[in-house]
Amino acid sequence: MSDLVATLSAHARRRLVAGSIELQSALDEVLDRAIEAEPLGALASQEQRIRLQLENQLSAYGPLQPLLDDPEIEEIWLNNNSEVFVARAGISSSLEISIGQELLQTLIEKMLRNTGRRLDRSSPFVDASLEDGSRLHVVIPDITRKNWSVNIRKFPRKVHSLDALTKMGAMSSRQANFLSTQIRAGKNILVSGATQAGKTTLLCALLNEVSNLERVVSVEETFEIRFQGLDWVAMQTRQSNLEGIGEISLRRLVKEALRMRPGRIVVGEVREAESFDLLIALNSGLPGLCTIHANSAADAITKLCTLPLLAGTNITPEFVNPTVGSCIDLVVHCRMLPTGKRVLDQLATIQWNKTDSKIEVLEVSP
């Protein structure tokens, strides 16, 4: 049956491309022709099911659409056309579906159509946000060995509050109250954790505690942050065009954000030299939040002390370390348990010890 659907889908797609015809009319044509060519009438009894499969193939994002619509699925990835995986509650599983290469390319092109981002041999990687807020990442050959590698990271459509995370068992009520107090006091907070540990979810929950009177400016590589405040500007990076110009880096966005009268600056994730620009901003008295990949609260601070050195040879630990020690007030470390549950694993305050010239990471238990 899958071969039949693929064949009918190809016929309908060609009919849609060939002339000005609606999707339902194209489906009527190819289904009527297929049913008439089947002498035993077996297809007639399955017409509605086949029609639904064809609609999924040709509208929205084809066979990926049901996966995108499933609220229990957190992430979708394809290693090749017949290796499709999903993650539910942090646990991955494979699906017995196959997506033809031509269809997959068509779907990816459709996803990128309104993003202004491109995918070709000169730019074989792409990061983009879908209309529902999901993050798309694609890598193509010859960077991959043979097949396209596709990841779609879905995000909760509803911004969870600290109270909601408490009810979900991600943290205790005392921890939630402590975090609420810290964020309302304008503390600089670093959210750390491994991939899929719940960093962005917690970051959005912390932002939910920010007063509506504050102006928030967020910068990130692709739009992931969600904020329900009244005064918010969100910016994302941009890759260069075919001529190799027009790139907007995260460093540039951090600098531009400072010119936009922010009451609080938010960096989706610090990975490289933009950490230096963030430290400069925080050192000027501007409250901020950001996330970072790390294995523990202490490792997060060590990494934040290292990344700014990428900004230039004139940047030294003698400047960076005390700046980190005086700018960052709190590290909130997230962890995903083997069961797939995300929890707040550590809360740590940061102090700069002038006597010993070192940063002290002190775990706290509210």
mmCIF file of C-alpha atoms in Angstrom:
data_model
loop_
_atom_site.group_PDB
_atom_site.id
_atom_site.type_symbol
_atom_site.label_atom_id
_atom_site.label_comp_id
_atom_site.label_asym_id
_atom_site.label_seq_id
_atom_site.Cartn_x
_atom_site.Cartn_y
_atom_site.Cartn_z
ATOM 1 C CA MET A 1 0.000 0.000 0.000
ATOM 2 C CA SER A 2 2.875 2.398 0.732
ATOM 3 C CA ASP A 3 4.138 1.934 -2.853
ATOM 4 C CA LEU A 4 0.672 2.770 -4.178
ATOM 5 C CA VAL A 5 0.436 5.917 -2.040
ATOM 6 C CA ALA A 6 3.897 7.000 -3.188
ATOM 7 C CA THR A 7 2.920 6.449 -6.840
ATOM 8 C CA LEU A 8 -0.391 8.301 -6.513
ATOM 9 C CA SER A 9 1.343 11.097 -4.593
ATOM 10 C CA ALA A 10 3.855 11.521 -7.424
ATOM 11 C CA HIS A 11 1.024 11.634 -10.005
ATOM 12 C CA ALA A 12 -0.934 14.177 -7.982
ATOM 13 C CA ARG A 13 2.166 16.327 -7.423
ATOM 14 C CA ARG A 14 2.863 16.406 -11.162
ATOM 15 C CA ARG A 15 -0.795 17.334 -11.796
ATOM 16 C CA LEU A 16 -0.574 20.180 -9.303
ATOM 17 C CA VAL A 17 2.616 21.488 -10.880
ATOM 18 C CA ALA A 18 1.314 21.138 -14.447
ATOM 19 C CA GLY A 19 -1.768 23.341 -14.099
ATOM 20 C CA SER A 20 -3.866 25.573 -11.871
ATOM 21 C CA ILE A 21 -5.781 22.896 -10.015
ATOM 22 C CA GLU A 22 -6.784 22.549 -6.395
ATOM 23 C CA LEU A 23 -5.404 19.765 -4.196
ATOM 24 C CA GLN A 24 -8.770 18.032 -3.793
ATOM 25 C CA SER A 25 -9.364 18.067 -7.548
ATOM 26 C CA ALA A 26 -5.943 16.524 -8.164
ATOM 27 C CA LEU A 27 -6.679 13.826 -5.588
ATOM 28 C CA ASP A 28 -10.064 13.125 -7.185
ATOM 29 C CA GLU A 29 -8.394 12.633 -10.549
ATOM 30 C CA VAL A 30 -5.649 10.249 -9.451
ATOM 31 C CA LEU A 31 -7.943 8.260 -7.141
ATOM 32 C CA ASP A 32 -10.672 7.887 -9.774
ATOM 33 C CA ARG A 33 -8.098 6.698 -12.296
ATOM 34 C CA ALA A 34 -6.588 4.207 -9.823
ATOM 35 C CA ILE A 35 -9.975 2.819 -8.755
ATOM 36 C CA GLU A 36 -11.096 2.399 -12.365
ATOM 37 C CA ALA A 37 -7.858 0.529 -13.160
ATOM 38 C CA GLU A 38 -8.409 -1.900 -10.251
ATOM 39 C CA PRO A 39 -10.834 -4.569 -11.542
ATOM 40 C CA LEU A 40 -11.666 -6.147 -8.157
ATOM 41 C CA GLY A 41 -12.707 -2.873 -6.551
ATOM 42 C CA ALA A 42 -10.449 -3.327 -3.547
ATOM 43 C CA LEU A 43 -9.269 0.284 -3.639
ATOM 44 C CA ALA A 44 -12.796 1.689 -3.482
ATOM 45 C CA SER A 45 -13.246 0.443 0.074
ATOM 46 C CA GLN A 46 -9.980 2.085 1.138
ATOM 47 C CA GLU A 47 -10.458 5.350 -0.735
ATOM 48 C CA GLN A 48 -10.906 7.534 2.351
ATOM 49 C CA ARG A 49 -7.803 6.158 4.081
ATOM 50 C CA ILE A 50 -5.698 6.539 0.938
ATOM 51 C CA ARG A 51 -7.034 10.056 0.410
ATOM 52 C CA LEU A 52 -6.010 11.021 3.960
ATOM 53 C CA GLN A 53 -2.504 9.624 3.405
ATOM 54 C CA LEU A 54 -2.213 11.550 0.146
ATOM 55 C CA GLU A 55 -3.386 14.755 1.807
ATOM 56 C CA ASN A 56 -0.694 14.301 4.452
ATOM 57 C CA GLN A 57 1.865 13.718 1.706
ATOM 58 C CA LEU A 58 0.914 16.770 -0.358
ATOM 59 C CA SER A 59 -0.258 19.340 2.178
ATOM 60 C CA ALA A 60 1.477 20.848 5.170
ATOM 61 C CA TYR A 61 4.653 18.844 5.824
ATOM 62 C CA GLY A 62 3.565 15.521 4.384
ATOM 63 C CA PRO A 63 4.277 12.390 6.458
ATOM 64 C CA LEU A 64 6.078 14.569 9.021
ATOM 65 C CA GLN A 65 2.914 16.528 9.814
ATOM 66 C CA PRO A 66 1.294 13.885 12.068
ATOM 67 C CA LEU A 67 4.555 13.735 14.039
ATOM 68 C CA LEU A 68 4.614 17.508 14.359
ATOM 69 C CA ASP A 69 0.981 17.489 15.482
ATOM 70 C CA ASP A 70 1.537 14.808 18.138
ATOM 71 C CA PRO A 71 1.905 16.714 21.446
ATOM 72 C CA GLU A 72 3.759 13.810 23.055
ATOM 73 C CA ILE A 73 6.616 13.901 20.521
ATOM 74 C CA GLU A 74 9.461 16.205 21.582
ATOM 75 C CA GLU A 75 11.901 15.657 18.731
ATOM 76 C CA ILE A 76 11.974 14.056 15.293
ATOM 77 C CA TRP A 77 15.095 13.009 13.412
ATOM 78 C CA LEU A 78 15.978 11.174 10.228
ATOM 79 C CA ASN A 79 19.299 9.443 9.601
ATOM 80 C CA ASN A 80 18.180 8.392 6.125
ATOM 81 C CA ASN A 81 14.928 7.988 4.253
ATOM 82 C CA SER A 82 13.904 4.824 6.119
ATOM 83 C CA GLU A 83 15.441 5.540 9.538
ATOM 84 C CA VAL A 84 12.998 7.859 11.302
ATOM 85 C CA PHE A 85 13.136 8.354 15.072
ATOM 86 C CA VAL A 86 11.164 10.315 17.629
ATOM 87 C CA ALA A 87 11.597 11.123 21.310
ATOM 88 C CA ARG A 88 8.734 11.043 23.786
ATOM 89 C CA ALA A 89 9.387 12.130 27.382
ATOM 90 C CA GLY A 90 13.108 11.928 26.665
ATOM 91 C CA ILE A 91 12.967 8.320 25.417
ATOM 92 C CA SER A 92 13.751 7.665 21.730
ATOM 93 C CA SER A 93 12.104 5.079 19.482
ATOM 94 C CA SER A 94 12.176 4.242 15.774
ATOM 95 C CA LEU A 95 9.201 4.459 13.449
ATOM 96 C CA GLU A 96 8.381 2.097 10.628
ATOM 97 C CA ILE A 97 7.902 4.775 7.998
ATOM 98 C CA SER A 98 9.903 5.752 4.943
ATOM 99 C CA ILE A 99 10.125 9.130 3.221
ATOM 100 C CA GLY A 100 11.425 9.256 -0.348
ATOM 101 C CA GLN A 101 14.395 11.534 -0.990
ATOM 102 C CA GLU A 102 12.520 13.698 -3.496
ATOM 103 C CA LEU A 103 9.640 14.189 -1.074
ATOM 104 C CA LEU A 104 12.004 14.891 1.828
ATOM 105 C CA GLN A 105 13.808 17.574 -0.160
ATOM 106 C CA THR A 106 10.468 19.108 -1.125
ATOM 107 C CA LEU A 107 9.379 19.200 2.528
ATOM 108 C CA ILE A 108 12.650 20.769 3.701
ATOM 109 C CA GLU A 109 12.455 23.401 0.954
ATOM 110 C CA LYS A 110 8.907 24.167 2.073
ATOM 111 C CA MET A 111 10.036 24.495 5.698
ATOM 112 C CA LEU A 112 12.782 26.924 4.685
ATOM 113 C CA ARG A 113 10.660 28.936 2.252
ATOM 114 C CA ASN A 114 9.768 31.741 4.645
ATOM 115 C CA THR A 115 12.899 31.661 6.806
ATOM 116 C CA GLY A 116 15.313 33.415 4.460
ATOM 117 C CA ARG A 117 17.801 30.590 4.988
ATOM 118 C CA ARG A 118 19.218 28.318 2.349
ATOM 119 C CA LEU A 119 20.599 24.816 2.009
ATOM 120 C CA ASP A 120 22.988 23.898 -0.806
ATOM 121 C CA ARG A 121 26.525 22.654 -1.421
ATOM 122 C CA SER A 122 27.993 26.019 -0.475
ATOM 123 C CA SER A 123 25.913 26.077 2.727
ATOM 124 C CA PRO A 124 25.379 22.404 3.701
ATOM 125 C CA PHE A 125 24.087 23.180 7.218
ATOM 126 C CA VAL A 126 20.960 25.066 8.138
ATOM 127 C CA ASP A 127 19.271 26.077 11.379
ATOM 128 C CA ALA A 128 15.806 27.563 11.121
ATOM 129 C CA SER A 129 12.600 28.032 13.067
ATOM 130 C CA LEU A 130 9.327 26.621 11.780
ATOM 131 C CA GLU A 131 6.081 28.554 12.058
ATOM 132 C CA ASP A 132 5.072 26.636 15.199
ATOM 133 C CA GLY A 133 8.385 27.486 16.903
ATOM 134 C CA SER A 134 10.050 24.105 16.293
ATOM 135 C CA ARG A 135 13.750 24.237 15.426
ATOM 136 C CA LEU A 136 14.916 22.632 12.194
ATOM 137 C CA HIS A 137 18.483 21.473 11.619
ATOM 138 C CA VAL A 138 19.580 19.826 8.371
ATOM 139 C CA VAL A 139 22.931 18.578 7.089
ATOM 140 C CA ILE A 140 23.384 17.326 3.528
ATOM 141 C CA PRO A 141 26.088 15.390 1.625
ATOM 142 C CA ASP A 142 28.984 15.597 1.145
ATOM 143 C CA ILE A 143 29.190 16.661 4.793
ATOM 144 C CA THR A 144 27.097 13.625 5.655
ATOM 145 C CA ARG A 145 28.258 10.395 4.022
ATOM 146 C CA LYS A 146 25.249 9.747 1.795
ATOM 147 C CA ASN A 147 21.884 10.805 3.194
ATOM 148 C CA TRP A 148 20.297 13.970 4.491
ATOM 149 C CA SER A 149 20.340 14.274 8.291
ATOM 150 C CA VAL A 150 17.278 16.074 9.643
ATOM 151 C CA ASN A 151 16.418 17.083 13.217
ATOM 152 C CA ILE A 152 13.258 18.866 14.285
ATOM 153 C CA ARG A 153 13.238 19.951 17.928
ATOM 154 C CA LYS A 154 9.740 20.767 19.109
ATOM 155 C CA PHE A 155 9.060 23.106 21.996
ATOM 156 C CA PRO A 156 6.061 23.332 24.306
ATOM 157 C CA ARG A 157 3.497 25.625 22.730
ATOM 158 C CA LYS A 158 2.597 26.835 26.197
ATOM 159 C CA VAL A 159 5.184 28.635 28.297
ATOM 160 C CA HIS A 160 5.472 26.760 31.593
ATOM 161 C CA SER A 161 5.604 28.847 34.749
ATOM 162 C CA LEU A 162 7.774 27.967 37.733
ATOM 163 C CA ASP A 163 4.600 26.883 39.489
ATOM 164 C CA ALA A 164 3.743 24.548 36.593
ATOM 165 C CA LEU A 165 7.261 23.074 36.630
ATOM 166 C CA THR A 166 6.843 22.478 40.354
ATOM 167 C CA LYS A 167 3.612 20.577 39.775
ATOM 168 C CA MET A 168 5.397 18.535 37.083
ATOM 169 C CA GLY A 169 8.022 17.520 39.647
ATOM 170 C CA ALA A 170 10.875 19.402 38.000
ATOM 171 C CA MET A 171 11.661 21.359 41.166
ATOM 172 C CA SER A 172 10.449 21.887 44.710
ATOM 173 C CA SER A 173 8.183 24.765 45.715
ATOM 174 C CA ARG A 174 11.019 26.210 47.806
ATOM 175 C CA GLN A 175 13.319 26.186 44.787
ATOM 176 C CA ALA A 176 10.632 27.850 42.663
ATOM 177 C CA ASN A 177 10.099 30.577 45.277
ATOM 178 C CA PHE A 178 13.840 31.116 45.539
ATOM 179 C CA LEU A 179 14.192 31.471 41.755
ATOM 180 C CA SER A 180 11.227 33.839 41.583
ATOM 181 C CA THR A 181 12.813 36.050 44.216
ATOM 182 C CA GLN A 182 16.158 36.034 42.409
ATOM 183 C CA ILE A 183 14.721 36.913 39.009
ATOM 184 C CA ARG A 184 12.545 39.708 40.418
ATOM 185 C CA ALA A 185 15.597 41.118 42.192
ATOM 186 C CA GLY A 186 17.371 41.443 38.830
ATOM 187 C CA LYS A 187 19.999 38.778 39.435
ATOM 188 C CA ASN A 188 22.126 37.527 36.544
ATOM 189 C CA ILE A 189 21.285 33.864 36.054
ATOM 190 C CA LEU A 190 23.098 31.211 34.019
ATOM 191 C CA VAL A 191 21.020 28.140 33.137
ATOM 192 C CA SER A 192 23.207 25.112 32.391
ATOM 193 C CA GLY A 193 22.718 21.497 31.429
ATOM 194 C CA ALA A 194 23.222 18.927 28.711
ATOM 195 C CA THR A 195 21.278 18.728 25.462
ATOM 196 C CA GLN A 196 17.552 18.140 26.055
ATOM 197 C CA ALA A 197 17.940 18.771 29.799
ATOM 198 C CA GLY A 198 15.241 21.452 29.754
ATOM 199 C CA LYS A 199 17.392 24.603 29.704
ATOM 200 C CA THR A 200 15.200 26.623 27.331
ATOM 201 C CA THR A 201 12.008 25.543 29.099
ATOM 202 C CA LEU A 202 13.414 26.728 32.435
ATOM 203 C CA LEU A 203 14.759 29.936 30.887
ATOM 204 C CA CYS A 204 11.273 30.761 29.572
ATOM 205 C CA ALA A 205 9.779 29.971 32.975
ATOM 206 C CA LEU A 206 12.231 32.378 34.617
ATOM 207 C CA LEU A 207 11.345 35.069 32.073
ATOM 208 C CA ASN A 208 7.723 34.532 33.011
ATOM 209 C CA GLU A 209 8.612 36.013 36.422
ATOM 210 C CA VAL A 210 9.908 39.260 34.916
ATOM 211 C CA SER A 211 7.726 42.291 35.519
ATOM 212 C CA ASN A 212 5.631 43.559 32.614
ATOM 213 C CA LEU A 213 7.188 46.970 33.235
ATOM 214 C CA GLU A 214 10.581 45.667 32.057
ATOM 215 C CA ARG A 215 11.748 45.775 28.450
ATOM 216 C CA VAL A 216 13.274 42.443 27.449
ATOM 217 C CA VAL A 217 15.566 42.016 24.442
ATOM 218 C CA SER A 218 16.502 38.437 23.505
ATOM 219 C CA VAL A 219 19.090 37.237 21.001
ATOM 220 C CA GLU A 220 19.652 33.698 19.769
ATOM 221 C CA GLU A 221 20.784 31.681 16.763
ATOM 222 C CA THR A 222 17.238 30.589 15.897
ATOM 223 C CA PHE A 223 14.016 31.668 17.562
ATOM 224 C CA GLU A 224 13.308 29.388 20.529
ATOM 225 C CA ILE A 225 12.693 31.706 23.462
ATOM 226 C CA ARG A 226 9.066 32.434 24.283
ATOM 227 C CA PHE A 227 8.046 35.316 26.522
ATOM 228 C CA GLN A 228 4.601 36.567 27.463
ATOM 229 C CA GLY A 229 5.629 40.049 28.552
ATOM 230 C CA LEU A 230 4.280 43.228 26.989
ATOM 231 C CA ASP A 231 7.607 44.806 25.983
ATOM 232 C CA TRP A 232 9.801 42.257 24.180
ATOM 233 C CA VAL A 233 12.047 42.329 21.128
ATOM 234 C CA ALA A 234 13.388 38.990 19.820
ATOM 235 C CA MET A 235 16.287 38.776 17.354
ATOM 236 C CA GLN A 236 18.021 35.848 15.658
ATOM 237 C CA THR A 237 21.217 35.467 13.659
ATOM 238 C CA ARG A 238 21.370 35.390 9.860
ATOM 239 C CA GLN A 239 23.688 33.407 7.611
ATOM 240 C CA SER A 240 25.534 34.974 4.688
ATOM 241 C CA ASN A 241 24.039 35.048 1.192
ATOM 242 C CA LEU A 242 25.381 33.394 -1.965
ATOM 243 C CA GLU A 243 27.986 36.154 -2.315
ATOM 244 C CA GLY A 244 29.235 35.440 1.196
ATOM 245 C CA ILE A 245 27.963 38.685 2.689
ATOM 246 C CA GLY A 246 25.101 39.693 4.951
ATOM 247 C CA GLU A 247 25.887 37.456 7.926
ATOM 248 C CA ILE A 248 24.621 38.702 11.291
ATOM 249 C CA SER A 249 26.428 36.993 14.157
ATOM 250 C CA LEU A 250 25.346 36.543 17.747
ATOM 251 C CA ARG A 251 28.116 38.937 18.813
ATOM 252 C CA ARG A 252 26.605 41.609 16.607
ATOM 253 C CA LEU A 253 23.148 40.997 18.039
ATOM 254 C CA VAL A 254 24.383 41.334 21.624
ATOM 255 C CA LYS A 255 25.970 44.680 20.752
ATOM 256 C CA GLU A 256 22.838 45.872 18.949
ATOM 257 C CA ALA A 257 20.646 44.786 21.871
ATOM 258 C CA LEU A 258 22.518 47.193 24.144
ATOM 259 C CA ARG A 259 21.386 50.079 21.917
ATOM 260 C CA MET A 260 17.714 49.132 22.289
ATOM 261 C CA ARG A 261 17.115 50.303 25.852
ATOM 262 C CA PRO A 262 16.888 46.803 27.349
ATOM 263 C CA GLY A 263 15.722 46.383 30.905
ATOM 264 C CA ARG A 264 16.991 42.810 30.725
ATOM 265 C CA ILE A 265 19.045 41.040 28.075
ATOM 266 C CA VAL A 266 18.620 37.351 27.289
ATOM 267 C CA VAL A 267 21.024 35.230 25.230
ATOM 268 C CA GLY A 268 19.502 31.942 24.113
ATOM 269 C CA GLU A 269 22.806 30.112 24.397
ATOM 270 C CA VAL A 270 26.429 31.170 24.680
ATOM 271 C CA ARG A 271 28.748 28.977 22.646
ATOM 272 C CA GLU A 272 31.631 31.139 21.488
ATOM 273 C CA ALA A 273 33.013 34.688 21.604
ATOM 274 C CA GLU A 274 29.583 36.270 22.166
ATOM 275 C CA SER A 275 30.099 35.312 25.819
ATOM 276 C CA PHE A 276 32.627 38.163 26.035
ATOM 277 C CA ASP A 277 30.099 40.719 24.800
ATOM 278 C CA LEU A 278 27.537 39.341 27.244
ATOM 279 C CA LEU A 279 29.951 39.755 30.150
ATOM 280 C CA ILE A 280 30.596 43.356 29.105
ATOM 281 C CA ALA A 281 26.843 43.973 29.115
ATOM 282 C CA LEU A 282 26.319 42.356 32.515
ATOM 283 C CA ASN A 283 29.331 44.188 33.915
ATOM 284 C CA SER A 284 27.616 47.472 33.062
ATOM 285 C CA GLY A 285 24.790 46.741 35.487
ATOM 286 C CA LEU A 286 22.301 45.332 32.978
ATOM 287 C CA PRO A 287 20.465 42.251 34.328
ATOM 288 C CA GLY A 288 20.562 39.201 32.079
ATOM 289 C CA LEU A 289 19.949 35.512 31.569
ATOM 290 C CA CYS A 290 21.520 32.952 29.289
ATOM 291 C CA THR A 291 21.976 29.216 28.844
ATOM 292 C CA ILE A 292 25.113 27.152 28.367
ATOM 293 C CA HIS A 293 25.911 23.496 27.749
ATOM 294 C CA ALA A 294 27.706 22.017 30.759
ATOM 295 C CA ASN A 295 27.815 18.936 33.001
ATOM 296 C CA SER A 296 27.487 20.798 36.303
ATOM 297 C CA ALA A 297 27.179 24.266 37.776
ATOM 298 C CA ALA A 298 30.931 24.410 38.388
ATOM 299 C CA ASP A 299 31.670 23.267 34.824
ATOM 300 C CA ALA A 300 29.323 25.956 33.516
ATOM 301 C CA ILE A 301 31.355 28.669 35.241
ATOM 302 C CA THR A 302 34.628 27.154 34.044
ATOM 303 C CA LYS A 303 33.302 27.150 30.494
ATOM 304 C CA LEU A 304 32.046 30.728 30.775
ATOM 305 C CA CYS A 305 35.543 31.734 31.875
ATOM 306 C CA THR A 306 37.055 30.025 28.819
ATOM 307 C CA LEU A 307 34.727 31.021 25.966
ATOM 308 C CA PRO A 308 35.444 34.788 26.127
ATOM 309 C CA LEU A 309 39.101 34.062 25.336
ATOM 310 C CA LEU A 310 37.918 33.269 21.797
ATOM 311 C CA ALA A 311 37.087 36.954 21.322
ATOM 312 C CA GLY A 312 40.740 37.912 20.766
ATOM 313 C CA THR A 313 44.319 37.412 21.850
ATOM 314 C CA ASN A 314 44.156 40.517 24.044
ATOM 315 C CA ILE A 315 41.419 38.951 26.200
ATOM 316 C CA THR A 316 43.036 37.334 29.233
ATOM 317 C CA PRO A 317 41.886 35.233 32.202
ATOM 318 C CA GLU A 318 43.013 38.085 34.448
ATOM 319 C CA PHE A 319 40.087 40.100 33.068
ATOM 320 C CA VAL A 320 37.567 37.355 32.381
ATOM 321 C CA ASN A 321 37.673 35.425 35.659
ATOM 322 C CA PRO A 322 36.924 38.294 38.069
ATOM 323 C CA THR A 323 34.316 39.608 35.634
ATOM 324 C CA VAL A 324 32.511 36.255 35.625
ATOM 325 C CA GLY A 325 32.879 36.013 39.391
ATOM 326 C CA SER A 326 31.307 39.417 39.942
ATOM 327 C CA CYS A 327 28.689 39.358 37.128
ATOM 328 C CA ILE A 328 27.055 35.950 37.476
ATOM 329 C CA ASP A 329 24.902 35.676 40.576
ATOM 330 C CA LEU A 330 23.330 32.254 40.188
ATOM 331 C CA VAL A 331 23.765 29.044 38.192
ATOM 332 C CA VAL A 332 20.726 26.826 37.727
ATOM 333 C CA HIS A 333 21.755 23.380 36.478
ATOM 334 C CA CYS A 334 19.220 21.105 34.780
ATOM 335 C CA ARG A 335 19.477 17.364 34.274
ATOM 336 C CA MET A 336 17.502 14.734 32.403
ATOM 337 C CA LEU A 337 17.037 11.527 34.374
ATOM 338 C CA PRO A 338 17.330 8.074 32.711
ATOM 339 C CA THR A 339 13.519 7.974 32.739
ATOM 340 C CA GLY A 340 13.453 11.066 30.519
ATOM 341 C CA LYS A 341 12.194 13.370 33.288
ATOM 342 C CA ARG A 342 13.840 16.800 33.497
ATOM 343 C CA VAL A 343 14.705 18.150 36.931
ATOM 344 C CA LEU A 344 16.495 21.057 38.526
ATOM 345 C CA ASP A 345 19.708 19.392 39.706
ATOM 346 C CA GLN A 346 21.752 22.210 41.257
ATOM 347 C CA LEU A 347 21.425 25.779 42.465
ATOM 348 C CA ALA A 348 24.724 27.556 43.024
ATOM 349 C CA THR A 349 25.715 31.114 43.891
ATOM 350 C CA ILE A 350 28.922 32.637 42.529
ATOM 351 C CA GLN A 351 31.442 34.739 44.431
ATOM 352 C CA TRP A 352 34.777 36.264 43.479
ATOM 353 C CA ASN A 353 37.366 35.618 46.188
ATOM 354 C CA LYS A 354 39.696 38.622 45.948
ATOM 355 C CA THR A 355 42.127 37.175 48.460
ATOM 356 C CA ASP A 356 42.769 33.972 46.511
ATOM 357 C CA SER A 357 41.867 35.492 43.105
ATOM 358 C CA LYS A 358 39.472 32.700 42.236
ATOM 359 C CA ILE A 359 35.805 32.045 41.678
ATOM 360 C CA GLU A 360 33.866 30.200 44.358
ATOM 361 C CA VAL A 361 30.845 28.172 43.267
ATOM 362 C CA LEU A 362 28.687 27.566 46.326
ATOM 363 C CA GLU A 363 25.754 25.196 46.051
ATOM 364 C CA VAL A 364 22.655 26.360 47.876
ATOM 365 C CA SER A 365 19.612 24.437 49.139
ATOM 366 C CA PRO A 366 16.620 26.766 49.519
#
